[in-house]
Amino acid sequence: MSAYGHQMERGYSAQSLSSGGGSEGESRYIVETGFYMTSFAATIFIAAIAAVGVLLVTLLVTLTVMLQSCQSKSAGIIETQKLDYDYNTCNTLALHAELNNFKASHFPMSCRALIFQYIEEGQYARDLNSTMLVVENHFKSVNPLDDRLDVVLMDIDDVLSSNPQYANLSLLGNCIGDAKHLKHATILRIYMNLHARGWPIILLSRKPERQRNITIECLVSAGYGDWSLLIMRSEEELHMDAYEYFSRRRAALTKEGFHIAATISSHYDALTGPNSGKLIFKLPNPIHYDFWESKWEHR
């Protein structure tokens, strides 16, 4: 090939390359990273994320509620344990107070609050009723001898203290006043049942002999009658404590030939000591407020 031919060939080749680089028909490829998702799949994906979010929120709320519930139960258990501890402690204090004739000032305020709860929630009434049933069931199975020397002793001051002539119930408040009237009704029922079964009943009082007339009036107005004997303190016995006074009077009754079948009282001073009888029946007593009665004891 000639030199001219070679030049023509090179020019043609250059033109071809130049025209090929600018051609619009030529395909172009662009490489991009990622993945392709249809709109339906995207919708499902978003719904799944929302469902997981709702489940997580629900789980969080449930755990929070459970935690609060556990805390409340724990607090309730602790509070119950504290109340049980206070109740048991106050019961122990009350027992020793009755045995040793302590007054309300010996008790912490928590015990004074519990005794209102004991009355207002009806436990005192249930305890009274249970004791009354024990007494009644016993005397259904035994009868006194015809010589009228088989006797039952009853502490009547529980009744006298419920009478406005002996105590100002407005000072006690409705709760304590109601408790005393409830005790009065229980003792009266025991008295009437014993009387109906032919038991001679001897009444015991810590009050002085000089109050005999008013005491009899109060007893009759309260529904009592036909007792065998009413024992009250002589002037010299006013200086004795109640335990010694009751012990001496029971000893005197025994010496006279009486057989004490039972003694009934809410106070240990009338139930303890020699010659207290074959059986003793202790009525429940809200001990913390007996100091109101002591104010009127020697008037």
PDB file of C-alpha atoms in Angstrom:
ATOM      1  CA  MET A   1       0.000   0.000   0.000  1.00  0.00           C
ATOM      2  CA  SER A   2       1.188   3.507  -0.785  1.00  0.00           C
ATOM      3  CA  ALA A   3       1.977   6.138   1.774  1.00  0.00           C
ATOM      4  CA  TYR A   4      -1.173   7.995   0.883  1.00  0.00           C
ATOM      5  CA  GLY A   5      -3.208   4.876   1.513  1.00  0.00           C
ATOM      6  CA  HIS A   6      -1.743   4.494   4.906  1.00  0.00           C
ATOM      7  CA  GLN A   7      -2.676   8.046   5.812  1.00  0.00           C
ATOM      8  CA  MET A   8      -6.260   7.554   4.638  1.00  0.00           C
ATOM      9  CA  GLU A   9      -6.564   4.421   6.712  1.00  0.00           C
ATOM     10  CA  ARG A  10      -5.320   6.134   9.844  1.00  0.00           C
ATOM     11  CA  GLY A  11      -7.653   9.081   9.327  1.00  0.00           C
ATOM     12  CA  TYR A  12     -10.589   6.826   8.815  1.00  0.00           C
ATOM     13  CA  SER A  13      -9.784   4.882  11.927  1.00  0.00           C
ATOM     14  CA  ALA A  14      -9.456   8.041  14.044  1.00  0.00           C
ATOM     15  CA  GLN A  15     -12.764   9.353  12.683  1.00  0.00           C
ATOM     16  CA  SER A  16     -14.460   6.094  13.457  1.00  0.00           C
ATOM     17  CA  LEU A  17     -13.261   6.119  17.039  1.00  0.00           C
ATOM     18  CA  SER A  18     -14.220   9.749  17.492  1.00  0.00           C
ATOM     19  CA  SER A  19     -17.704   9.259  16.088  1.00  0.00           C
ATOM     20  CA  GLY A  20     -18.216   6.035  18.149  1.00  0.00           C
ATOM     21  CA  GLY A  21     -17.518   7.813  21.479  1.00  0.00           C
ATOM     22  CA  GLY A  22     -20.268  10.371  20.847  1.00  0.00           C
ATOM     23  CA  SER A  23     -22.983   8.101  19.484  1.00  0.00           C
ATOM     24  CA  GLU A  24     -26.410   8.416  21.318  1.00  0.00           C
ATOM     25  CA  GLY A  25     -27.340   4.861  20.380  1.00  0.00           C
ATOM     26  CA  GLU A  26     -24.542   3.423  22.385  1.00  0.00           C
ATOM     27  CA  SER A  27     -25.731   1.592  25.650  1.00  0.00           C
ATOM     28  CA  ARG A  28     -24.457   2.914  29.003  1.00  0.00           C
ATOM     29  CA  TYR A  29     -24.234   0.786  32.286  1.00  0.00           C
ATOM     30  CA  ILE A  30     -24.305   2.344  35.755  1.00  0.00           C
ATOM     31  CA  VAL A  31     -23.486   0.057  38.715  1.00  0.00           C
ATOM     32  CA  GLU A  32     -25.272   0.972  42.064  1.00  0.00           C
ATOM     33  CA  THR A  33     -25.149  -0.798  45.502  1.00  0.00           C
ATOM     34  CA  GLY A  34     -28.461  -1.813  47.469  1.00  0.00           C
ATOM     35  CA  PHE A  35     -31.456  -4.079  47.076  1.00  0.00           C
ATOM     36  CA  TYR A  36     -34.815  -3.881  45.451  1.00  0.00           C
ATOM     37  CA  MET A  37     -38.182  -4.234  47.379  1.00  0.00           C
ATOM     38  CA  THR A  38     -41.699  -4.092  46.122  1.00  0.00           C
ATOM     39  CA  SER A  39     -44.270  -1.846  47.846  1.00  0.00           C
ATOM     40  CA  PHE A  40     -46.161  -4.867  49.228  1.00  0.00           C
ATOM     41  CA  ALA A  41     -43.032  -6.260  50.866  1.00  0.00           C
ATOM     42  CA  ALA A  42     -42.241  -2.840  52.291  1.00  0.00           C
ATOM     43  CA  THR A  43     -45.704  -2.627  53.801  1.00  0.00           C
ATOM     44  CA  ILE A  44     -45.311  -6.020  55.466  1.00  0.00           C
ATOM     45  CA  PHE A  45     -41.875  -5.044  56.747  1.00  0.00           C
ATOM     46  CA  ILE A  46     -43.142  -1.805  58.313  1.00  0.00           C
ATOM     47  CA  ALA A  47     -46.108  -3.603  59.874  1.00  0.00           C
ATOM     48  CA  ALA A  48     -43.771  -6.182  61.399  1.00  0.00           C
ATOM     49  CA  ILE A  49     -41.614  -3.443  62.923  1.00  0.00           C
ATOM     50  CA  ALA A  50     -44.732  -1.741  64.345  1.00  0.00           C
ATOM     51  CA  ALA A  51     -45.960  -5.039  65.826  1.00  0.00           C
ATOM     52  CA  VAL A  52     -42.603  -5.656  67.477  1.00  0.00           C
ATOM     53  CA  GLY A  53     -42.712  -2.121  68.892  1.00  0.00           C
ATOM     54  CA  VAL A  54     -46.196  -2.681  70.326  1.00  0.00           C
ATOM     55  CA  LEU A  55     -45.086  -5.977  71.878  1.00  0.00           C
ATOM     56  CA  LEU A  56     -42.075  -4.298  73.458  1.00  0.00           C
ATOM     57  CA  VAL A  57     -44.228  -1.498  74.883  1.00  0.00           C
ATOM     58  CA  THR A  58     -46.762  -4.039  76.196  1.00  0.00           C
ATOM     59  CA  LEU A  59     -43.991  -6.065  77.785  1.00  0.00           C
ATOM     60  CA  LEU A  60     -42.567  -2.950  79.407  1.00  0.00           C
ATOM     61  CA  VAL A  61     -45.967  -1.942  80.803  1.00  0.00           C
ATOM     62  CA  THR A  62     -46.601  -5.498  82.059  1.00  0.00           C
ATOM     63  CA  LEU A  63     -43.242  -5.627  83.810  1.00  0.00           C
ATOM     64  CA  THR A  64     -43.885  -2.225  85.388  1.00  0.00           C
ATOM     65  CA  VAL A  65     -47.290  -3.320  86.686  1.00  0.00           C
ATOM     66  CA  MET A  66     -45.863  -6.585  88.012  1.00  0.00           C
ATOM     67  CA  LEU A  67     -43.071  -4.711  89.755  1.00  0.00           C
ATOM     68  CA  GLN A  68     -45.544  -2.304  91.363  1.00  0.00           C
ATOM     69  CA  SER A  69     -47.757  -5.241  92.395  1.00  0.00           C
ATOM     70  CA  CYS A  70     -44.806  -7.018  93.972  1.00  0.00           C
ATOM     71  CA  GLN A  71     -43.840  -3.853  95.798  1.00  0.00           C
ATOM     72  CA  SER A  72     -47.413  -3.408  97.049  1.00  0.00           C
ATOM     73  CA  LYS A  73     -47.610  -7.032  98.204  1.00  0.00           C
ATOM     74  CA  SER A  74     -44.252  -6.731  99.903  1.00  0.00           C
ATOM     75  CA  ALA A  75     -45.369  -3.558 101.633  1.00  0.00           C
ATOM     76  CA  GLY A  76     -48.617  -5.286 102.643  1.00  0.00           C
ATOM     77  CA  ILE A  77     -46.746  -8.255 104.069  1.00  0.00           C
ATOM     78  CA  ILE A  78     -44.444  -5.971 106.004  1.00  0.00           C
ATOM     79  CA  GLU A  79     -47.404  -3.944 107.280  1.00  0.00           C
ATOM     80  CA  THR A  80     -49.286  -7.120 108.263  1.00  0.00           C
ATOM     81  CA  GLN A  81     -46.251  -8.431 110.078  1.00  0.00           C
ATOM     82  CA  LYS A  82     -45.973  -5.115 111.881  1.00  0.00           C
ATOM     83  CA  LEU A  83     -49.663  -5.188 112.854  1.00  0.00           C
ATOM     84  CA  ASP A  84     -49.356  -8.794 114.028  1.00  0.00           C
ATOM     85  CA  TYR A  85     -46.305  -7.849 116.057  1.00  0.00           C
ATOM     86  CA  ASP A  86     -48.098  -4.890 117.609  1.00  0.00           C
ATOM     87  CA  TYR A  87     -51.205  -6.961 118.301  1.00  0.00           C
ATOM     88  CA  ASN A  88     -49.248  -9.766 119.963  1.00  0.00           C
ATOM     89  CA  THR A  89     -47.174  -7.304 121.948  1.00  0.00           C
ATOM     90  CA  CYS A  90     -50.266  -5.477 123.153  1.00  0.00           C
ATOM     91  CA  ASN A  91     -51.947  -8.765 124.098  1.00  0.00           C
ATOM     92  CA  THR A  92     -48.964  -9.655 126.249  1.00  0.00           C
ATOM     93  CA  LEU A  93     -48.979  -6.225 127.863  1.00  0.00           C
ATOM     94  CA  ALA A  94     -52.729  -6.502 128.464  1.00  0.00           C
ATOM     95  CA  LEU A  95     -52.330  -9.886 130.142  1.00  0.00           C
ATOM     96  CA  HIS A  96     -49.727  -8.569 132.566  1.00  0.00           C
ATOM     97  CA  ALA A  97     -51.718  -5.401 133.085  1.00  0.00           C
ATOM     98  CA  GLU A  98     -54.735  -7.408 134.185  1.00  0.00           C
ATOM     99  CA  LEU A  99     -52.649  -9.664 136.398  1.00  0.00           C
ATOM    100  CA  ASN A 100     -50.923  -6.713 138.046  1.00  0.00           C
ATOM    101  CA  ASN A 101     -53.738  -4.164 137.895  1.00  0.00           C
ATOM    102  CA  PHE A 102     -51.847  -1.774 135.623  1.00  0.00           C
ATOM    103  CA  LYS A 103     -53.672   1.214 134.214  1.00  0.00           C
ATOM    104  CA  ALA A 104     -53.910   2.649 130.709  1.00  0.00           C
ATOM    105  CA  SER A 105     -50.918   4.940 131.228  1.00  0.00           C
ATOM    106  CA  HIS A 106     -48.672   1.857 131.120  1.00  0.00           C
ATOM    107  CA  PHE A 107     -49.542   1.209 127.471  1.00  0.00           C
ATOM    108  CA  PRO A 108     -48.005   2.726 124.327  1.00  0.00           C
ATOM    109  CA  MET A 109     -50.289   4.706 122.070  1.00  0.00           C
ATOM    110  CA  SER A 110     -50.232   1.950 119.424  1.00  0.00           C
ATOM    111  CA  CYS A 111     -51.951  -0.411 121.867  1.00  0.00           C
ATOM    112  CA  ARG A 112     -54.604   2.152 122.695  1.00  0.00           C
ATOM    113  CA  ALA A 113     -55.333   2.472 118.975  1.00  0.00           C
ATOM    114  CA  LEU A 114     -55.531  -1.298 118.550  1.00  0.00           C
ATOM    115  CA  ILE A 115     -58.095  -1.633 121.326  1.00  0.00           C
ATOM    116  CA  PHE A 116     -60.465   0.685 119.436  1.00  0.00           C
ATOM    117  CA  GLN A 117     -59.932  -1.529 116.394  1.00  0.00           C
ATOM    118  CA  TYR A 118     -60.620  -4.608 118.543  1.00  0.00           C
ATOM    119  CA  ILE A 119     -63.990  -3.159 119.546  1.00  0.00           C
ATOM    120  CA  GLU A 120     -65.059  -1.405 116.352  1.00  0.00           C
ATOM    121  CA  GLU A 121     -64.319  -4.362 114.057  1.00  0.00           C
ATOM    122  CA  GLY A 122     -66.540  -6.627 116.166  1.00  0.00           C
ATOM    123  CA  GLN A 123     -63.919  -8.967 117.594  1.00  0.00           C
ATOM    124  CA  TYR A 124     -64.768  -7.956 121.153  1.00  0.00           C
ATOM    125  CA  ALA A 125     -68.430  -8.847 120.570  1.00  0.00           C
ATOM    126  CA  ARG A 126     -67.450 -12.218 119.100  1.00  0.00           C
ATOM    127  CA  ASP A 127     -65.189 -12.965 122.076  1.00  0.00           C
ATOM    128  CA  LEU A 128     -67.964 -12.095 124.507  1.00  0.00           C
ATOM    129  CA  ASN A 129     -70.413 -14.331 122.686  1.00  0.00           C
ATOM    130  CA  SER A 130     -67.947 -17.236 122.596  1.00  0.00           C
ATOM    131  CA  THR A 131     -67.324 -16.989 126.338  1.00  0.00           C
ATOM    132  CA  MET A 132     -71.029 -16.808 127.063  1.00  0.00           C
ATOM    133  CA  LEU A 133     -71.596 -19.991 125.051  1.00  0.00           C
ATOM    134  CA  VAL A 134     -68.860 -21.771 127.031  1.00  0.00           C
ATOM    135  CA  VAL A 135     -70.563 -20.800 130.308  1.00  0.00           C
ATOM    136  CA  GLU A 136     -74.014 -21.777 129.106  1.00  0.00           C
ATOM    137  CA  ASN A 137     -72.881 -25.121 127.717  1.00  0.00           C
ATOM    138  CA  HIS A 138     -71.203 -26.007 130.999  1.00  0.00           C
ATOM    139  CA  PHE A 139     -74.207 -25.213 133.179  1.00  0.00           C
ATOM    140  CA  LYS A 140     -76.537 -27.138 130.899  1.00  0.00           C
ATOM    141  CA  SER A 141     -74.836 -30.297 132.104  1.00  0.00           C
ATOM    142  CA  VAL A 142     -74.748 -29.608 135.869  1.00  0.00           C
ATOM    143  CA  ASN A 143     -77.395 -28.738 138.437  1.00  0.00           C
ATOM    144  CA  PRO A 144     -77.116 -27.270 141.943  1.00  0.00           C
ATOM    145  CA  LEU A 145     -77.927 -29.241 145.052  1.00  0.00           C
ATOM    146  CA  ASP A 146     -81.208 -28.542 146.796  1.00  0.00           C
ATOM    147  CA  ASP A 147     -79.516 -27.190 149.935  1.00  0.00           C
ATOM    148  CA  ARG A 148     -78.718 -23.959 148.062  1.00  0.00           C
ATOM    149  CA  LEU A 149     -75.131 -24.126 149.163  1.00  0.00           C
ATOM    150  CA  ASP A 150     -73.866 -24.617 145.598  1.00  0.00           C
ATOM    151  CA  VAL A 151     -73.373 -21.053 144.398  1.00  0.00           C
ATOM    152  CA  VAL A 152     -71.970 -19.075 141.485  1.00  0.00           C
ATOM    153  CA  LEU A 153     -70.018 -15.891 142.171  1.00  0.00           C
ATOM    154  CA  MET A 154     -70.405 -13.038 139.701  1.00  0.00           C
ATOM    155  CA  ASP A 155     -68.350  -9.838 139.604  1.00  0.00           C
ATOM    156  CA  ILE A 156     -71.053  -7.212 139.150  1.00  0.00           C
ATOM    157  CA  ASP A 157     -68.840  -4.147 138.747  1.00  0.00           C
ATOM    158  CA  ASP A 158     -68.769  -4.739 135.006  1.00  0.00           C
ATOM    159  CA  VAL A 159     -72.477  -3.915 135.065  1.00  0.00           C
ATOM    160  CA  LEU A 160     -72.302  -1.051 137.552  1.00  0.00           C
ATOM    161  CA  SER A 161     -69.611   0.718 135.551  1.00  0.00           C
ATOM    162  CA  SER A 162     -71.992   0.796 132.578  1.00  0.00           C
ATOM    163  CA  ASN A 163     -74.540   2.741 134.605  1.00  0.00           C
ATOM    164  CA  PRO A 164     -74.396   6.543 134.155  1.00  0.00           C
ATOM    165  CA  GLN A 165     -74.688   6.974 137.931  1.00  0.00           C
ATOM    166  CA  TYR A 166     -71.266   5.355 138.272  1.00  0.00           C
ATOM    167  CA  ALA A 167     -69.455   6.469 135.145  1.00  0.00           C
ATOM    168  CA  ASN A 168     -69.719   9.272 132.630  1.00  0.00           C
ATOM    169  CA  LEU A 169     -69.838   7.388 129.356  1.00  0.00           C
ATOM    170  CA  SER A 170     -69.556  10.620 127.379  1.00  0.00           C
ATOM    171  CA  LEU A 171     -65.964  10.749 128.559  1.00  0.00           C
ATOM    172  CA  LEU A 172     -65.322   7.312 127.134  1.00  0.00           C
ATOM    173  CA  GLY A 173     -66.573   7.985 123.631  1.00  0.00           C
ATOM    174  CA  ASN A 174     -69.125   5.980 121.687  1.00  0.00           C
ATOM    175  CA  CYS A 175     -66.761   3.077 121.049  1.00  0.00           C
ATOM    176  CA  ILE A 176     -65.946   2.353 124.685  1.00  0.00           C
ATOM    177  CA  GLY A 177     -69.478   3.169 125.814  1.00  0.00           C
ATOM    178  CA  ASP A 178     -70.894   0.650 123.343  1.00  0.00           C
ATOM    179  CA  ALA A 179     -68.395  -1.953 124.509  1.00  0.00           C
ATOM    180  CA  LYS A 180     -69.466  -1.541 128.115  1.00  0.00           C
ATOM    181  CA  HIS A 181     -73.152  -1.839 127.240  1.00  0.00           C
ATOM    182  CA  LEU A 182     -72.369  -4.954 125.214  1.00  0.00           C
ATOM    183  CA  LYS A 183     -70.594  -6.478 128.207  1.00  0.00           C
ATOM    184  CA  HIS A 184     -73.568  -5.542 130.373  1.00  0.00           C
ATOM    185  CA  ALA A 185     -75.984  -7.347 128.040  1.00  0.00           C
ATOM    186  CA  THR A 186     -73.775 -10.460 127.985  1.00  0.00           C
ATOM    187  CA  ILE A 187     -73.481 -10.628 131.777  1.00  0.00           C
ATOM    188  CA  LEU A 188     -77.212 -10.105 132.178  1.00  0.00           C
ATOM    189  CA  ARG A 189     -77.945 -13.010 129.833  1.00  0.00           C
ATOM    190  CA  ILE A 190     -75.539 -15.274 131.769  1.00  0.00           C
ATOM    191  CA  TYR A 191     -77.183 -14.184 135.017  1.00  0.00           C
ATOM    192  CA  MET A 192     -80.713 -14.839 133.760  1.00  0.00           C
ATOM    193  CA  ASN A 193     -79.793 -18.281 132.395  1.00  0.00           C
ATOM    194  CA  LEU A 194     -78.143 -19.307 135.663  1.00  0.00           C
ATOM    195  CA  HIS A 195     -81.082 -18.004 137.655  1.00  0.00           C
ATOM    196  CA  ALA A 196     -83.512 -19.897 135.429  1.00  0.00           C
ATOM    197  CA  ARG A 197     -81.627 -23.131 136.082  1.00  0.00           C
ATOM    198  CA  GLY A 198     -81.940 -22.636 139.847  1.00  0.00           C
ATOM    199  CA  TRP A 199     -78.383 -21.583 140.653  1.00  0.00           C
ATOM    200  CA  PRO A 200     -78.022 -19.333 143.723  1.00  0.00           C
ATOM    201  CA  ILE A 201     -75.950 -16.328 142.658  1.00  0.00           C
ATOM    202  CA  ILE A 202     -73.729 -14.234 144.934  1.00  0.00           C
ATOM    203  CA  LEU A 203     -72.792 -10.837 143.561  1.00  0.00           C
ATOM    204  CA  LEU A 204     -69.376  -9.327 144.289  1.00  0.00           C
ATOM    205  CA  SER A 205     -68.525  -5.641 144.119  1.00  0.00           C
ATOM    206  CA  ARG A 206     -65.415  -3.580 144.827  1.00  0.00           C
ATOM    207  CA  LYS A 207     -67.567  -0.634 145.822  1.00  0.00           C
ATOM    208  CA  PRO A 208     -67.998   0.433 149.463  1.00  0.00           C
ATOM    209  CA  GLU A 209     -70.826  -0.715 151.692  1.00  0.00           C
ATOM    210  CA  ARG A 210     -72.109   2.849 151.992  1.00  0.00           C
ATOM    211  CA  GLN A 211     -73.181   2.658 148.343  1.00  0.00           C
ATOM    212  CA  ARG A 212     -75.361  -0.406 148.882  1.00  0.00           C
ATOM    213  CA  ASN A 213     -78.708   1.324 148.345  1.00  0.00           C
ATOM    214  CA  ILE A 214     -77.727   2.989 145.090  1.00  0.00           C
ATOM    215  CA  THR A 215     -76.062  -0.215 143.941  1.00  0.00           C
ATOM    216  CA  ILE A 216     -79.250  -2.206 144.530  1.00  0.00           C
ATOM    217  CA  GLU A 217     -81.263   0.414 142.659  1.00  0.00           C
ATOM    218  CA  CYS A 218     -78.887   0.240 139.712  1.00  0.00           C
ATOM    219  CA  LEU A 219     -78.947  -3.549 139.630  1.00  0.00           C
ATOM    220  CA  VAL A 220     -82.745  -3.718 139.729  1.00  0.00           C
ATOM    221  CA  SER A 221     -83.074  -1.066 137.019  1.00  0.00           C
ATOM    222  CA  ALA A 222     -80.584  -3.018 134.902  1.00  0.00           C
ATOM    223  CA  GLY A 223     -82.719  -6.171 135.101  1.00  0.00           C
ATOM    224  CA  TYR A 224     -81.119  -8.057 137.997  1.00  0.00           C
ATOM    225  CA  GLY A 225     -83.059  -9.502 140.904  1.00  0.00           C
ATOM    226  CA  ASP A 226     -83.429 -12.377 143.359  1.00  0.00           C
ATOM    227  CA  TRP A 227     -79.697 -12.768 143.988  1.00  0.00           C
ATOM    228  CA  SER A 228     -78.713 -14.694 147.107  1.00  0.00           C
ATOM    229  CA  LEU A 229     -76.191 -12.198 148.449  1.00  0.00           C
ATOM    230  CA  LEU A 230     -74.560  -8.908 147.500  1.00  0.00           C
ATOM    231  CA  ILE A 231     -71.057  -8.496 148.909  1.00  0.00           C
ATOM    232  CA  MET A 232     -69.559  -5.009 149.139  1.00  0.00           C
ATOM    233  CA  ARG A 233     -66.482  -3.619 150.879  1.00  0.00           C
ATOM    234  CA  SER A 234     -66.532  -2.673 154.498  1.00  0.00           C
ATOM    235  CA  GLU A 235     -64.681   0.460 155.594  1.00  0.00           C
ATOM    236  CA  GLU A 236     -61.602  -1.504 156.626  1.00  0.00           C
ATOM    237  CA  GLU A 237     -61.572  -3.410 153.330  1.00  0.00           C
ATOM    238  CA  LEU A 238     -61.340  -0.196 151.332  1.00  0.00           C
ATOM    239  CA  HIS A 239     -57.630  -0.103 152.167  1.00  0.00           C
ATOM    240  CA  MET A 240     -57.031  -3.599 150.756  1.00  0.00           C
ATOM    241  CA  ASP A 241     -56.268  -4.301 147.171  1.00  0.00           C
ATOM    242  CA  ALA A 242     -59.020  -6.093 145.270  1.00  0.00           C
ATOM    243  CA  TYR A 243     -57.164  -9.412 145.189  1.00  0.00           C
ATOM    244  CA  GLU A 244     -56.943  -9.609 148.981  1.00  0.00           C
ATOM    245  CA  TYR A 245     -60.516  -8.409 149.412  1.00  0.00           C
ATOM    246  CA  PHE A 246     -61.946 -11.087 147.122  1.00  0.00           C
ATOM    247  CA  SER A 247     -59.764 -13.810 148.621  1.00  0.00           C
ATOM    248  CA  ARG A 248     -60.939 -12.991 152.146  1.00  0.00           C
ATOM    249  CA  ARG A 249     -64.599 -12.900 151.121  1.00  0.00           C
ATOM    250  CA  ARG A 250     -64.403 -16.224 149.283  1.00  0.00           C
ATOM    251  CA  ALA A 251     -62.659 -17.800 152.288  1.00  0.00           C
ATOM    252  CA  ALA A 252     -65.473 -16.546 154.522  1.00  0.00           C
ATOM    253  CA  LEU A 253     -68.108 -18.029 152.192  1.00  0.00           C
ATOM    254  CA  THR A 254     -66.362 -21.379 152.168  1.00  0.00           C
ATOM    255  CA  LYS A 255     -66.164 -21.328 155.955  1.00  0.00           C
ATOM    256  CA  GLU A 256     -69.919 -20.769 156.082  1.00  0.00           C
ATOM    257  CA  GLY A 257     -70.445 -23.962 154.081  1.00  0.00           C
ATOM    258  CA  PHE A 258     -70.931 -22.629 150.570  1.00  0.00           C
ATOM    259  CA  HIS A 259     -69.546 -24.592 147.639  1.00  0.00           C
ATOM    260  CA  ILE A 260     -68.361 -22.242 144.909  1.00  0.00           C
ATOM    261  CA  ALA A 261     -69.193 -23.915 141.617  1.00  0.00           C
ATOM    262  CA  ALA A 262     -67.759 -21.103 139.493  1.00  0.00           C
ATOM    263  CA  THR A 263     -66.589 -17.510 139.533  1.00  0.00           C
ATOM    264  CA  ILE A 264     -67.356 -15.220 136.582  1.00  0.00           C
ATOM    265  CA  SER A 265     -65.556 -11.938 135.976  1.00  0.00           C
ATOM    266  CA  SER A 266     -63.611  -9.973 133.393  1.00  0.00           C
ATOM    267  CA  HIS A 267     -60.933  -9.141 135.999  1.00  0.00           C
ATOM    268  CA  TYR A 268     -58.182 -11.427 137.231  1.00  0.00           C
ATOM    269  CA  ASP A 269     -58.299  -9.982 140.745  1.00  0.00           C
ATOM    270  CA  ALA A 270     -61.720 -11.625 141.211  1.00  0.00           C
ATOM    271  CA  LEU A 271     -60.672 -14.904 139.594  1.00  0.00           C
ATOM    272  CA  THR A 272     -57.291 -15.642 141.132  1.00  0.00           C
ATOM    273  CA  GLY A 273     -56.356 -16.722 144.612  1.00  0.00           C
ATOM    274  CA  PRO A 274     -57.682 -19.415 146.979  1.00  0.00           C
ATOM    275  CA  ASN A 275     -61.305 -20.601 147.056  1.00  0.00           C
ATOM    276  CA  SER A 276     -62.067 -19.263 143.587  1.00  0.00           C
ATOM    277  CA  GLY A 277     -64.290 -22.259 142.875  1.00  0.00           C
ATOM    278  CA  LYS A 278     -64.249 -25.397 140.749  1.00  0.00           C
ATOM    279  CA  LEU A 279     -64.250 -23.343 137.552  1.00  0.00           C
ATOM    280  CA  ILE A 280     -63.431 -19.778 136.611  1.00  0.00           C
ATOM    281  CA  PHE A 281     -64.794 -18.025 133.543  1.00  0.00           C
ATOM    282  CA  LYS A 282     -62.831 -15.036 132.280  1.00  0.00           C
ATOM    283  CA  LEU A 283     -64.859 -12.572 130.221  1.00  0.00           C
ATOM    284  CA  PRO A 284     -62.896 -10.648 127.588  1.00  0.00           C
ATOM    285  CA  ASN A 285     -61.988  -7.148 128.673  1.00  0.00           C
ATOM    286  CA  PRO A 286     -60.617  -4.107 126.817  1.00  0.00           C
ATOM    287  CA  ILE A 287     -58.113  -3.598 129.632  1.00  0.00           C
ATOM    288  CA  HIS A 288     -56.670  -0.303 128.447  1.00  0.00           C
ATOM    289  CA  TYR A 289     -59.730   1.677 129.479  1.00  0.00           C
ATOM    290  CA  ASP A 290     -60.443   0.202 132.872  1.00  0.00           C
ATOM    291  CA  PHE A 291     -58.862   3.288 134.409  1.00  0.00           C
ATOM    292  CA  TRP A 292     -62.164   5.088 133.797  1.00  0.00           C
ATOM    293  CA  GLU A 293     -63.844   2.719 136.220  1.00  0.00           C
ATOM    294  CA  SER A 294     -61.191   3.208 138.888  1.00  0.00           C
ATOM    295  CA  LYS A 295     -62.048   6.914 139.048  1.00  0.00           C
ATOM    296  CA  TRP A 296     -65.483   6.010 140.396  1.00  0.00           C
ATOM    297  CA  GLU A 297     -64.505   3.023 142.505  1.00  0.00           C
ATOM    298  CA  HIS A 298     -64.398   4.728 145.927  1.00  0.00           C
ATOM    299  CA  ARG A 299     -66.859   7.562 145.387  1.00  0.00           C
TER     300      ARG A 299
END
